[in-house]
Amino acid sequence: MLIIGSHVSFSSNNQLLGSVKEALSYGANTFMIYTGAPQNTLRSPINEELTKEAIELMKESGILMDLIICHAPYIVNLANHVGSDKHEFSVQFLTEEVRRCSLLGIKYLVLHPGSSVNMTKEEGLNNVVSGLNKILDNNYDVMILLESMAGKGNEVGSNLSELKYLYDNVKYQNKLGFCLDTCHLNDSGHDITSFDQYLDLFDQEIGLDKIKCLHVNDSKNEIGDRKDRHDNFGFGTIGFDNLISAVYNEKIKNIPKILETPYIGEDDEDKLRIYPPYKFEIEMIKEKEFDPNLKEKIRNYYRKS
Ligand code: FE
Ligand code: FE
Ligand code: ZN
């Protein structure tokens, strides 16, 4: 069975219950949330009643509860110097975030490894290891998934050797996994036409069973551009057939595939009306046939409703 969903919202009023309803409206059987805005670290307390209702609804509707994903905000950065305010804040925030995941029954927390500003890559990587060792020293059933990055600016974790370095040096390996992102792979110089070989290499270096999530995005950039700009499924430089092969790759059959593609209308000048593409992208992925008129179809659907 294809395990597919998208990024959905988590509002302070409806929390996980709202997220589940949104995922269901897209025909998804999994989803990914941020526990607040992706750009900041303001978080409201988890509401137990809403969580209970969300779990009930997931059980009834066939959402794969054990495979839903949380994503940490972009601005935490464990690569900062150990002891600096930014590093210590990131450790403290992520420690709390793991606890929030546990309260929500979420078992996977995706994290961007970080950015090594004004230091060597190696220093940055060692800072990340040190931070992870503190955060993962807990009794929660929550795994942190390091995301493979595009390599924008000073990002660490944009190649297999850096991801392997982090994995090899972290103390609690049983609580650390990985999340691949097709756009990031492309932008960091990996050709998605050889995704299967990449998986073989990953298996040799770290182990396939450590890949717990795949972000499925097309890219607005050429291979190796190190830019990280997502495009809608089949509309970018990776293309429909290559993305479909990745989504249906047998080696990662049992992990959730999550869309983080842009809303339709985001490229418009006024940006007044933007619509989520996920219901239609999921349908297209299930049908395995590219629809060049998908964006028009989405606009029409939401304009009417
Ligand atoms: Fe991410
Ligand atoms: Fe991603
Ligand atoms: Zn990205």
mmCIF file of N, CA and C in Angstrom, residues 160-293:
data_model
loop_
_atom_site.group_PDB
_atom_site.id
_atom_site.type_symbol
_atom_site.label_atom_id
_atom_site.label_comp_id
_atom_site.label_asym_id
_atom_site.label_seq_id
_atom_site.Cartn_x
_atom_site.Cartn_y
_atom_site.Cartn_z
ATOM 1 N N LEU A 160 26.119 12.208 1.731
ATOM 2 C CA LEU A 160 26.056 10.972 2.500
ATOM 3 C C LEU A 160 27.170 10.899 3.538
ATOM 4 N N SER A 161 28.349 11.432 3.201
ATOM 5 C CA SER A 161 29.456 11.297 4.155
ATOM 6 C C SER A 161 29.199 12.136 5.411
ATOM 7 N N GLU A 162 28.566 13.291 5.252
ATOM 8 C CA GLU A 162 28.246 14.090 6.449
ATOM 9 C C GLU A 162 27.134 13.437 7.275
ATOM 10 N N LEU A 163 26.145 12.895 6.584
ATOM 11 C CA LEU A 163 25.063 12.209 7.309
ATOM 12 C C LEU A 163 25.627 10.997 8.054
ATOM 13 N N LYS A 164 26.543 10.293 7.395
ATOM 14 C CA LYS A 164 27.166 9.124 8.028
ATOM 15 C C LYS A 164 28.003 9.537 9.242
ATOM 16 N N TYR A 165 28.715 10.659 9.098
ATOM 17 C CA TYR A 165 29.531 11.153 10.212
ATOM 18 C C TYR A 165 28.651 11.409 11.440
ATOM 19 N N LEU A 166 27.511 12.061 11.202
ATOM 20 C CA LEU A 166 26.594 12.346 12.314
ATOM 21 C C LEU A 166 26.108 11.037 12.945
ATOM 22 N N TYR A 167 25.708 10.114 12.095
ATOM 23 C CA TYR A 167 25.178 8.844 12.604
ATOM 24 C C TYR A 167 26.238 8.064 13.376
ATOM 25 N N ASP A 168 27.434 7.990 12.807
ATOM 26 C CA ASP A 168 28.504 7.202 13.438
ATOM 27 C C ASP A 168 28.917 7.771 14.789
ATOM 28 N N ASN A 169 28.789 9.075 14.950
ATOM 29 C CA ASN A 169 29.315 9.684 16.163
ATOM 30 C C ASN A 169 28.276 9.932 17.252
ATOM 31 N N VAL A 170 27.013 9.760 16.918
ATOM 32 C CA VAL A 170 25.983 10.023 17.917
ATOM 33 C C VAL A 170 25.879 8.833 18.877
ATOM 34 N N LYS A 171 25.533 9.135 20.115
ATOM 35 C CA LYS A 171 25.528 8.110 21.155
ATOM 36 C C LYS A 171 24.296 7.201 21.062
ATOM 37 N N TYR A 172 23.120 7.788 20.841
ATOM 38 C CA TYR A 172 21.885 7.000 20.862
ATOM 39 C C TYR A 172 21.437 6.700 19.437
ATOM 40 N N GLN A 173 22.140 5.806 18.768
ATOM 41 C CA GLN A 173 21.858 5.516 17.357
ATOM 42 C C GLN A 173 20.466 4.934 17.143
ATOM 43 N N ASN A 174 19.950 4.255 18.154
ATOM 44 C CA ASN A 174 18.612 3.653 18.010
ATOM 45 C C ASN A 174 17.518 4.716 17.947
ATOM 46 N N LYS A 175 17.854 5.948 18.341
ATOM 47 C CA LYS A 175 16.857 7.030 18.301
ATOM 48 C C LYS A 175 17.113 8.020 17.173
ATOM 49 N N LEU A 176 17.997 7.639 16.244
ATOM 50 C CA LEU A 176 18.310 8.528 15.136
ATOM 51 C C LEU A 176 18.045 7.830 13.803
ATOM 52 N N GLY A 177 17.330 8.517 12.921
ATOM 53 C CA GLY A 177 17.066 8.002 11.587
ATOM 54 C C GLY A 177 17.240 9.130 10.582
ATOM 55 N N PHE A 178 16.735 8.913 9.349
ATOM 56 C CA PHE A 178 16.944 9.907 8.297
ATOM 57 C C PHE A 178 15.680 10.126 7.474
ATOM 58 N N CYS A 179 15.589 11.325 6.921
ATOM 59 C CA CYS A 179 14.509 11.687 6.021
ATOM 60 C C CYS A 179 15.159 12.186 4.735
ATOM 61 N N LEU A 180 14.865 11.539 3.621
ATOM 62 C CA LEU A 180 15.393 12.012 2.339
ATOM 63 C C LEU A 180 14.387 12.966 1.722
ATOM 64 N N ASP A 181 14.881 13.885 0.902
ATOM 65 C CA ASP A 181 14.016 14.869 0.240
ATOM 66 C C ASP A 181 14.470 14.929 -1.220
ATOM 67 N N THR A 182 13.580 14.585 -2.149
ATOM 68 C CA THR A 182 13.985 14.491 -3.556
ATOM 69 C C THR A 182 14.492 15.828 -4.098
ATOM 70 N N CYS A 183 13.865 16.942 -3.695
ATOM 71 C CA CYS A 183 14.334 18.256 -4.151
ATOM 72 C C CYS A 183 15.721 18.541 -3.597
ATOM 73 N N HIS A 184 15.918 18.234 -2.313
ATOM 74 C CA HIS A 184 17.231 18.488 -1.705
ATOM 75 C C HIS A 184 18.312 17.614 -2.342
ATOM 76 N N LEU A 185 17.964 16.357 -2.622
ATOM 77 C CA LEU A 185 18.941 15.469 -3.263
ATOM 78 C C LEU A 185 19.361 16.052 -4.613
ATOM 79 N N ASN A 186 18.369 16.448 -5.401
ATOM 80 C CA ASN A 186 18.632 17.031 -6.714
ATOM 81 C C ASN A 186 19.506 18.293 -6.586
ATOM 82 N N ASP A 187 19.110 19.179 -5.701
ATOM 83 C CA ASP A 187 19.810 20.458 -5.578
ATOM 84 C C ASP A 187 21.221 20.289 -4.993
ATOM 85 N N SER A 188 21.433 19.197 -4.257
ATOM 86 C CA SER A 188 22.768 18.969 -3.690
ATOM 87 C C SER A 188 23.650 18.154 -4.636
ATOM 88 N N GLY A 189 23.130 17.862 -5.847
ATOM 89 C CA GLY A 189 23.979 17.230 -6.856
ATOM 90 C C GLY A 189 23.745 15.753 -7.093
ATOM 91 N N HIS A 190 22.667 15.206 -6.512
ATOM 92 C CA HIS A 190 22.355 13.791 -6.757
ATOM 93 C C HIS A 190 21.259 13.706 -7.823
ATOM 94 N N ASP A 191 21.525 12.923 -8.845
ATOM 95 C CA ASP A 191 20.573 12.777 -9.943
ATOM 96 C C ASP A 191 19.475 11.791 -9.537
ATOM 97 N N ILE A 192 18.222 12.243 -9.538
ATOM 98 C CA ILE A 192 17.128 11.363 -9.093
ATOM 99 C C ILE A 192 16.906 10.209 -10.080
ATOM 100 N N THR A 193 17.438 10.323 -11.316
ATOM 101 C CA THR A 193 17.342 9.172 -12.216
ATOM 102 C C THR A 193 18.148 7.992 -11.663
ATOM 103 N N SER A 194 19.131 8.276 -10.773
ATOM 104 C CA SER A 194 19.853 7.162 -10.144
ATOM 105 C C SER A 194 19.525 7.049 -8.656
ATOM 106 N N PHE A 195 18.263 7.330 -8.321
ATOM 107 C CA PHE A 195 17.821 7.247 -6.925
ATOM 108 C C PHE A 195 18.041 5.847 -6.352
ATOM 109 N N ASP A 196 17.804 4.834 -7.168
ATOM 110 C CA ASP A 196 17.966 3.461 -6.692
ATOM 111 C C ASP A 196 19.418 3.165 -6.278
ATOM 112 N N GLN A 197 20.368 3.671 -7.065
ATOM 113 C CA GLN A 197 21.785 3.505 -6.703
ATOM 114 C C GLN A 197 22.120 4.287 -5.442
ATOM 115 N N TYR A 198 21.497 5.455 -5.295
ATOM 116 C CA TYR A 198 21.712 6.240 -4.073
ATOM 117 C C TYR A 198 21.259 5.434 -2.858
ATOM 118 N N LEU A 199 20.120 4.752 -3.000
ATOM 119 C CA LEU A 199 19.621 3.940 -1.884
ATOM 120 C C LEU A 199 20.597 2.800 -1.561
ATOM 121 N N ASP A 200 21.185 2.208 -2.597
ATOM 122 C CA ASP A 200 22.176 1.152 -2.372
ATOM 123 C C ASP A 200 23.372 1.696 -1.598
ATOM 124 N N LEU A 201 23.817 2.864 -1.993
ATOM 125 C CA LEU A 201 24.950 3.500 -1.328
ATOM 126 C C LEU A 201 24.605 3.827 0.124
ATOM 127 N N PHE A 202 23.391 4.345 0.310
ATOM 128 C CA PHE A 202 22.925 4.669 1.663
ATOM 129 C C PHE A 202 22.912 3.398 2.511
ATOM 130 N N ASP A 203 22.492 2.313 1.886
ATOM 131 C CA ASP A 203 22.433 1.037 2.593
ATOM 132 C C ASP A 203 23.827 0.592 3.038
ATOM 133 N N GLN A 204 24.799 0.740 2.149
ATOM 134 C CA GLN A 204 26.172 0.361 2.506
ATOM 135 C C GLN A 204 26.736 1.228 3.620
ATOM 136 N N GLU A 205 26.466 2.527 3.545
ATOM 137 C CA GLU A 205 27.096 3.472 4.474
ATOM 138 C C GLU A 205 26.383 3.544 5.826
ATOM 139 N N ILE A 206 25.063 3.541 5.807
ATOM 140 C CA ILE A 206 24.317 3.743 7.054
ATOM 141 C C ILE A 206 23.331 2.599 7.310
ATOM 142 N N GLY A 207 22.607 2.203 6.286
ATOM 143 C CA GLY A 207 21.588 1.149 6.450
ATOM 144 C C GLY A 207 20.227 1.654 5.999
ATOM 145 N N LEU A 208 19.631 0.928 5.054
ATOM 146 C CA LEU A 208 18.333 1.333 4.484
ATOM 147 C C LEU A 208 17.234 1.470 5.537
ATOM 148 N N ASP A 209 17.298 0.614 6.558
ATOM 149 C CA ASP A 209 16.256 0.628 7.591
ATOM 150 C C ASP A 209 16.261 1.921 8.394
ATOM 151 N N LYS A 210 17.283 2.742 8.203
ATOM 152 C CA LYS A 210 17.358 4.024 8.922
ATOM 153 C C LYS A 210 16.620 5.143 8.178
ATOM 154 N N ILE A 211 16.201 4.882 6.939
ATOM 155 C CA ILE A 211 15.418 5.883 6.203
ATOM 156 C C ILE A 211 13.955 5.702 6.591
ATOM 157 N N LYS A 212 13.395 6.711 7.254
ATOM 158 C CA LYS A 212 12.053 6.573 7.813
ATOM 159 C C LYS A 212 11.020 7.457 7.132
ATOM 160 N N CYS A 213 11.474 8.329 6.245
ATOM 161 C CA CYS A 213 10.530 9.241 5.590
ATOM 162 C C CYS A 213 11.139 9.750 4.294
ATOM 163 N N LEU A 214 10.293 9.961 3.287
ATOM 164 C CA LEU A 214 10.742 10.577 2.034
ATOM 165 C C LEU A 214 9.897 11.819 1.765
ATOM 166 N N HIS A 215 10.547 12.970 1.649
ATOM 167 C CA HIS A 215 9.850 14.180 1.202
ATOM 168 C C HIS A 215 9.858 14.182 -0.318
ATOM 169 N N VAL A 216 8.662 14.290 -0.888
ATOM 170 C CA VAL A 216 8.534 14.192 -2.330
ATOM 171 C C VAL A 216 8.233 15.561 -2.923
ATOM 172 N N ASN A 217 9.243 16.185 -3.466
ATOM 173 C CA ASN A 217 9.078 17.510 -4.067
ATOM 174 C C ASN A 217 9.807 17.530 -5.393
ATOM 175 N N ASP A 218 9.225 18.225 -6.366
ATOM 176 C CA ASP A 218 9.994 18.499 -7.569
ATOM 177 C C ASP A 218 10.862 19.709 -7.267
ATOM 178 N N SER A 219 11.796 20.035 -8.154
ATOM 179 C CA SER A 219 12.715 21.140 -7.894
ATOM 180 C C SER A 219 12.612 22.192 -8.989
ATOM 181 N N LYS A 220 12.755 23.468 -8.591
ATOM 182 C CA LYS A 220 12.777 24.543 -9.573
ATOM 183 C C LYS A 220 14.185 24.734 -10.125
ATOM 184 N N ASN A 221 15.152 23.977 -9.613
ATOM 185 C CA ASN A 221 16.557 24.199 -9.972
ATOM 186 C C ASN A 221 17.186 23.005 -10.652
ATOM 187 N N GLU A 222 18.306 23.290 -11.330
ATOM 188 C CA GLU A 222 19.059 22.223 -11.979
ATOM 189 C C GLU A 222 19.821 21.421 -10.918
ATOM 190 N N ILE A 223 20.228 20.214 -11.290
ATOM 191 C CA ILE A 223 20.999 19.357 -10.385
ATOM 192 C C ILE A 223 22.238 20.102 -9.891
ATOM 193 N N GLY A 224 22.437 20.115 -8.583
ATOM 194 C CA GLY A 224 23.654 20.692 -8.018
ATOM 195 C C GLY A 224 23.616 22.194 -7.808
ATOM 196 N N ASP A 225 22.463 22.825 -8.007
ATOM 197 C CA ASP A 225 22.373 24.283 -7.845
ATOM 198 C C ASP A 225 22.401 24.757 -6.388
ATOM 199 N N ARG A 226 22.237 23.851 -5.459
ATOM 200 C CA ARG A 226 22.281 24.149 -4.023
ATOM 201 C C ARG A 226 21.353 25.295 -3.631
ATOM 202 N N LYS A 227 20.120 25.275 -4.158
ATOM 203 C CA LYS A 227 19.209 26.388 -3.895
ATOM 204 C C LYS A 227 18.032 26.025 -2.982
ATOM 205 N N ASP A 228 17.457 24.834 -3.132
ATOM 206 C CA ASP A 228 16.315 24.432 -2.316
ATOM 207 C C ASP A 228 15.046 25.232 -2.603
ATOM 208 N N ARG A 229 14.534 25.117 -3.811
ATOM 209 C CA ARG A 229 13.211 25.689 -4.116
ATOM 210 C C ARG A 229 12.336 24.583 -4.678
ATOM 211 N N HIS A 230 11.308 24.243 -3.889
ATOM 212 C CA HIS A 230 10.431 23.123 -4.253
ATOM 213 C C HIS A 230 9.503 23.511 -5.402
ATOM 214 N N ASP A 231 9.160 22.523 -6.211
ATOM 215 C CA ASP A 231 8.170 22.743 -7.264
ATOM 216 C C ASP A 231 7.083 21.669 -7.153
ATOM 217 N N ASN A 232 5.961 21.898 -7.822
ATOM 218 C CA ASN A 232 4.869 20.927 -7.793
ATOM 219 C C ASN A 232 5.263 19.640 -8.509
ATOM 220 N N PHE A 233 4.625 18.545 -8.075
ATOM 221 C CA PHE A 233 4.969 17.200 -8.531
ATOM 222 C C PHE A 233 4.856 17.077 -10.057
ATOM 223 N N GLY A 234 5.993 16.868 -10.704
ATOM 224 C CA GLY A 234 6.008 16.693 -12.153
ATOM 225 C C GLY A 234 6.194 17.980 -12.935
ATOM 226 N N PHE A 235 6.215 19.117 -12.248
ATOM 227 C CA PHE A 235 6.307 20.408 -12.932
ATOM 228 C C PHE A 235 7.712 21.004 -12.900
ATOM 229 N N GLY A 236 8.665 20.330 -12.273
ATOM 230 C CA GLY A 236 10.007 20.889 -12.125
ATOM 231 C C GLY A 236 11.053 20.156 -12.941
ATOM 232 N N THR A 237 12.308 20.309 -12.532
ATOM 233 C CA THR A 237 13.422 19.758 -13.302
ATOM 234 C C THR A 237 13.606 18.251 -13.080
ATOM 235 N N ILE A 238 13.064 17.723 -11.984
ATOM 236 C CA ILE A 238 13.190 16.271 -11.752
ATOM 237 C C ILE A 238 12.213 15.528 -12.654
ATOM 238 N N GLY A 239 10.993 16.017 -12.703
ATOM 239 C CA GLY A 239 10.014 15.456 -13.626
ATOM 240 C C GLY A 239 9.181 14.322 -13.051
ATOM 241 N N PHE A 240 8.040 14.130 -13.663
ATOM 242 C CA PHE A 240 7.030 13.196 -13.161
ATOM 243 C C PHE A 240 7.545 11.755 -13.064
ATOM 244 N N ASP A 241 8.133 11.248 -14.142
ATOM 245 C CA ASP A 241 8.511 9.826 -14.161
ATOM 246 C C ASP A 241 9.562 9.502 -13.109
ATOM 247 N N ASN A 242 10.536 10.390 -12.943
ATOM 248 C CA ASN A 242 11.583 10.148 -11.938
ATOM 249 C C ASN A 242 11.023 10.193 -10.521
ATOM 250 N N LEU A 243 10.089 11.125 -10.284
ATOM 251 C CA LEU A 243 9.484 11.214 -8.954
ATOM 252 C C LEU A 243 8.607 9.996 -8.670
ATOM 253 N N ILE A 244 7.850 9.567 -9.687
ATOM 254 C CA ILE A 244 7.005 8.376 -9.516
ATOM 255 C C ILE A 244 7.869 7.153 -9.194
ATOM 256 N N SER A 245 8.994 7.002 -9.893
ATOM 257 C CA SER A 245 9.890 5.866 -9.600
ATOM 258 C C SER A 245 10.381 5.920 -8.174
ATOM 259 N N ALA A 246 10.682 7.119 -7.679
ATOM 260 C CA ALA A 246 11.161 7.246 -6.299
ATOM 261 C C ALA A 246 10.047 6.888 -5.313
ATOM 262 N N VAL A 247 8.848 7.419 -5.563
ATOM 263 C CA VAL A 247 7.721 7.168 -4.661
ATOM 264 C C VAL A 247 7.406 5.668 -4.578
ATOM 265 N N TYR A 248 7.480 4.993 -5.715
ATOM 266 C CA TYR A 248 7.124 3.574 -5.749
ATOM 267 C C TYR A 248 8.335 2.650 -5.626
ATOM 268 N N ASN A 249 9.490 3.180 -5.255
ATOM 269 C CA ASN A 249 10.678 2.326 -5.107
ATOM 270 C C ASN A 249 10.440 1.262 -4.029
ATOM 271 N N GLU A 250 10.630 0.011 -4.405
ATOM 272 C CA GLU A 250 10.356 -1.120 -3.521
ATOM 273 C C GLU A 250 11.183 -1.091 -2.234
ATOM 274 N N LYS A 251 12.403 -0.541 -2.340
ATOM 275 C CA LYS A 251 13.320 -0.567 -1.183
ATOM 276 C C LYS A 251 12.806 0.293 -0.026
ATOM 277 N N ILE A 252 11.980 1.272 -0.344
ATOM 278 C CA ILE A 252 11.470 2.146 0.723
ATOM 279 C C ILE A 252 9.941 2.143 0.719
ATOM 280 N N LYS A 253 9.403 0.972 0.378
ATOM 281 C CA LYS A 253 7.966 0.797 0.221
ATOM 282 C C LYS A 253 7.180 1.174 1.484
ATOM 283 N N ASN A 254 7.746 0.856 2.642
ATOM 284 C CA ASN A 254 6.970 0.962 3.879
ATOM 285 C C ASN A 254 7.108 2.278 4.639
ATOM 286 N N ILE A 255 7.754 3.259 4.031
ATOM 287 C CA ILE A 255 7.910 4.538 4.742
ATOM 288 C C ILE A 255 6.951 5.590 4.173
ATOM 289 N N PRO A 256 6.570 6.562 4.996
ATOM 290 C CA PRO A 256 5.669 7.610 4.497
ATOM 291 C C PRO A 256 6.338 8.522 3.471
ATOM 292 N N LYS A 257 5.584 8.879 2.432
ATOM 293 C CA LYS A 257 6.018 9.836 1.410
ATOM 294 C C LYS A 257 5.224 11.122 1.663
ATOM 295 N N ILE A 258 5.930 12.203 1.860
ATOM 296 C CA ILE A 258 5.284 13.465 2.248
ATOM 297 C C ILE A 258 5.534 14.559 1.208
ATOM 298 N N LEU A 259 4.445 15.162 0.718
ATOM 299 C CA LEU A 259 4.556 16.281 -0.227
ATOM 300 C C LEU A 259 4.752 17.597 0.521
ATOM 301 N N GLU A 260 5.732 18.376 0.075
ATOM 302 C CA GLU A 260 5.942 19.735 0.606
ATOM 303 C C GLU A 260 5.999 20.698 -0.568
ATOM 304 N N THR A 261 5.137 20.423 -1.545
ATOM 305 C CA THR A 261 5.134 21.212 -2.780
ATOM 306 C C THR A 261 4.415 22.542 -2.545
ATOM 307 N N PRO A 262 4.718 23.568 -3.339
ATOM 308 C CA PRO A 262 4.114 24.886 -3.089
ATOM 309 C C PRO A 262 2.626 24.936 -3.394
ATOM 310 N N TYR A 263 1.924 25.822 -2.684
ATOM 311 C CA TYR A 263 0.519 26.089 -2.963
ATOM 312 C C TYR A 263 0.400 26.706 -4.354
ATOM 313 N N ILE A 264 -0.709 26.427 -5.013
ATOM 314 C CA ILE A 264 -0.950 27.008 -6.340
ATOM 315 C C ILE A 264 -1.322 28.483 -6.168
ATOM 316 N N GLY A 265 -0.648 29.331 -6.915
ATOM 317 C CA GLY A 265 -0.890 30.765 -6.793
ATOM 318 C C GLY A 265 0.229 31.484 -6.069
ATOM 319 N N GLU A 266 1.147 30.735 -5.480
ATOM 320 C CA GLU A 266 2.269 31.352 -4.768
ATOM 321 C C GLU A 266 3.182 32.129 -5.702
ATOM 322 N N ASP A 267 3.194 31.710 -6.968
ATOM 323 C CA ASP A 267 4.042 32.395 -7.948
ATOM 324 C C ASP A 267 3.336 33.603 -8.567
ATOM 325 N N ASP A 268 2.022 33.735 -8.293
ATOM 326 C CA ASP A 268 1.283 34.873 -8.855
ATOM 327 C C ASP A 268 1.752 36.171 -8.226
ATOM 328 N N GLU A 269 1.543 37.260 -8.966
ATOM 329 C CA GLU A 269 2.004 38.544 -8.473
ATOM 330 C C GLU A 269 1.300 38.958 -7.178
ATOM 331 N N ASP A 270 -0.022 38.807 -7.148
ATOM 332 C CA ASP A 270 -0.751 39.299 -5.970
ATOM 333 C C ASP A 270 -0.755 38.298 -4.804
ATOM 334 N N LYS A 271 -0.601 37.020 -5.111
ATOM 335 C CA LYS A 271 -0.636 35.966 -4.084
ATOM 336 C C LYS A 271 -1.899 36.039 -3.229
ATOM 337 N N LEU A 272 -2.966 36.621 -3.795
ATOM 338 C CA LEU A 272 -4.179 36.813 -3.007
ATOM 339 C C LEU A 272 -4.887 35.500 -2.734
ATOM 340 N N ARG A 273 -4.896 34.649 -3.720
ATOM 341 C CA ARG A 273 -5.574 33.377 -3.561
ATOM 342 C C ARG A 273 -4.582 32.257 -3.792
ATOM 343 N N ILE A 274 -4.330 31.486 -2.742
ATOM 344 C CA ILE A 274 -3.464 30.328 -2.917
ATOM 345 C C ILE A 274 -4.202 29.077 -2.445
ATOM 346 N N TYR A 275 -3.975 28.001 -3.190
ATOM 347 C CA TYR A 275 -4.722 26.776 -2.949
ATOM 348 C C TYR A 275 -3.780 25.601 -2.744
ATOM 349 N N PRO A 276 -4.120 24.713 -1.779
ATOM 350 C CA PRO A 276 -3.260 23.547 -1.552
ATOM 351 C C PRO A 276 -3.335 22.563 -2.722
ATOM 352 N N PRO A 277 -2.214 22.065 -3.205
ATOM 353 C CA PRO A 277 -2.222 21.164 -4.362
ATOM 354 C C PRO A 277 -2.379 19.689 -3.984
ATOM 355 N N TYR A 278 -2.369 19.403 -2.664
ATOM 356 C CA TYR A 278 -2.104 18.027 -2.227
ATOM 357 C C TYR A 278 -3.149 17.006 -2.632
ATOM 358 N N LYS A 279 -4.448 17.357 -2.538
ATOM 359 C CA LYS A 279 -5.495 16.405 -2.924
ATOM 360 C C LYS A 279 -5.265 15.937 -4.366
ATOM 361 N N PHE A 280 -4.941 16.894 -5.213
ATOM 362 C CA PHE A 280 -4.803 16.580 -6.641
ATOM 363 C C PHE A 280 -3.467 15.924 -6.968
ATOM 364 N N GLU A 281 -2.427 16.333 -6.274
ATOM 365 C CA GLU A 281 -1.136 15.669 -6.500
ATOM 366 C C GLU A 281 -1.195 14.215 -6.034
ATOM 367 N N ILE A 282 -1.858 13.979 -4.900
ATOM 368 C CA ILE A 282 -1.981 12.606 -4.392
ATOM 369 C C ILE A 282 -2.766 11.742 -5.387
ATOM 370 N N GLU A 283 -3.864 12.291 -5.920
ATOM 371 C CA GLU A 283 -4.636 11.551 -6.924
ATOM 372 C C GLU A 283 -3.767 11.193 -8.135
ATOM 373 N N MET A 284 -2.992 12.185 -8.576
ATOM 374 C CA MET A 284 -2.148 11.992 -9.764
ATOM 375 C C MET A 284 -1.074 10.935 -9.504
ATOM 376 N N ILE A 285 -0.538 10.930 -8.283
ATOM 377 C CA ILE A 285 0.489 9.941 -7.919
ATOM 378 C C ILE A 285 -0.124 8.544 -7.883
ATOM 379 N N LYS A 286 -1.344 8.452 -7.354
ATOM 380 C CA LYS A 286 -2.015 7.151 -7.309
ATOM 381 C C LYS A 286 -2.310 6.650 -8.716
ATOM 382 N N GLU A 287 -2.689 7.574 -9.608
ATOM 383 C CA GLU A 287 -3.008 7.177 -10.984
ATOM 384 C C GLU A 287 -1.771 6.978 -11.853
ATOM 385 N N LYS A 288 -0.629 7.479 -11.382
ATOM 386 C CA LYS A 288 0.653 7.373 -12.102
ATOM 387 C C LYS A 288 0.586 7.963 -13.503
ATOM 388 N N GLU A 289 -0.236 8.996 -13.661
ATOM 389 C CA GLU A 289 -0.270 9.629 -14.967
ATOM 390 C C GLU A 289 -0.245 11.144 -14.832
ATOM 391 N N PHE A 290 0.715 11.775 -15.492
ATOM 392 C CA PHE A 290 0.904 13.215 -15.373
ATOM 393 C C PHE A 290 -0.249 13.983 -15.992
ATOM 394 N N ASP A 291 -0.722 14.984 -15.260
ATOM 395 C CA ASP A 291 -1.774 15.865 -15.787
ATOM 396 C C ASP A 291 -1.208 17.273 -15.943
ATOM 397 N N PRO A 292 -0.906 17.672 -17.169
ATOM 398 C CA PRO A 292 -0.304 19.005 -17.385
ATOM 399 C C PRO A 292 -1.258 20.135 -16.987
ATOM 400 N N ASN A 293 -2.561 19.822 -16.879
ATOM 401 C CA ASN A 293 -3.540 20.865 -16.514
ATOM 402 C C ASN A 293 -3.889 20.861 -15.030
#
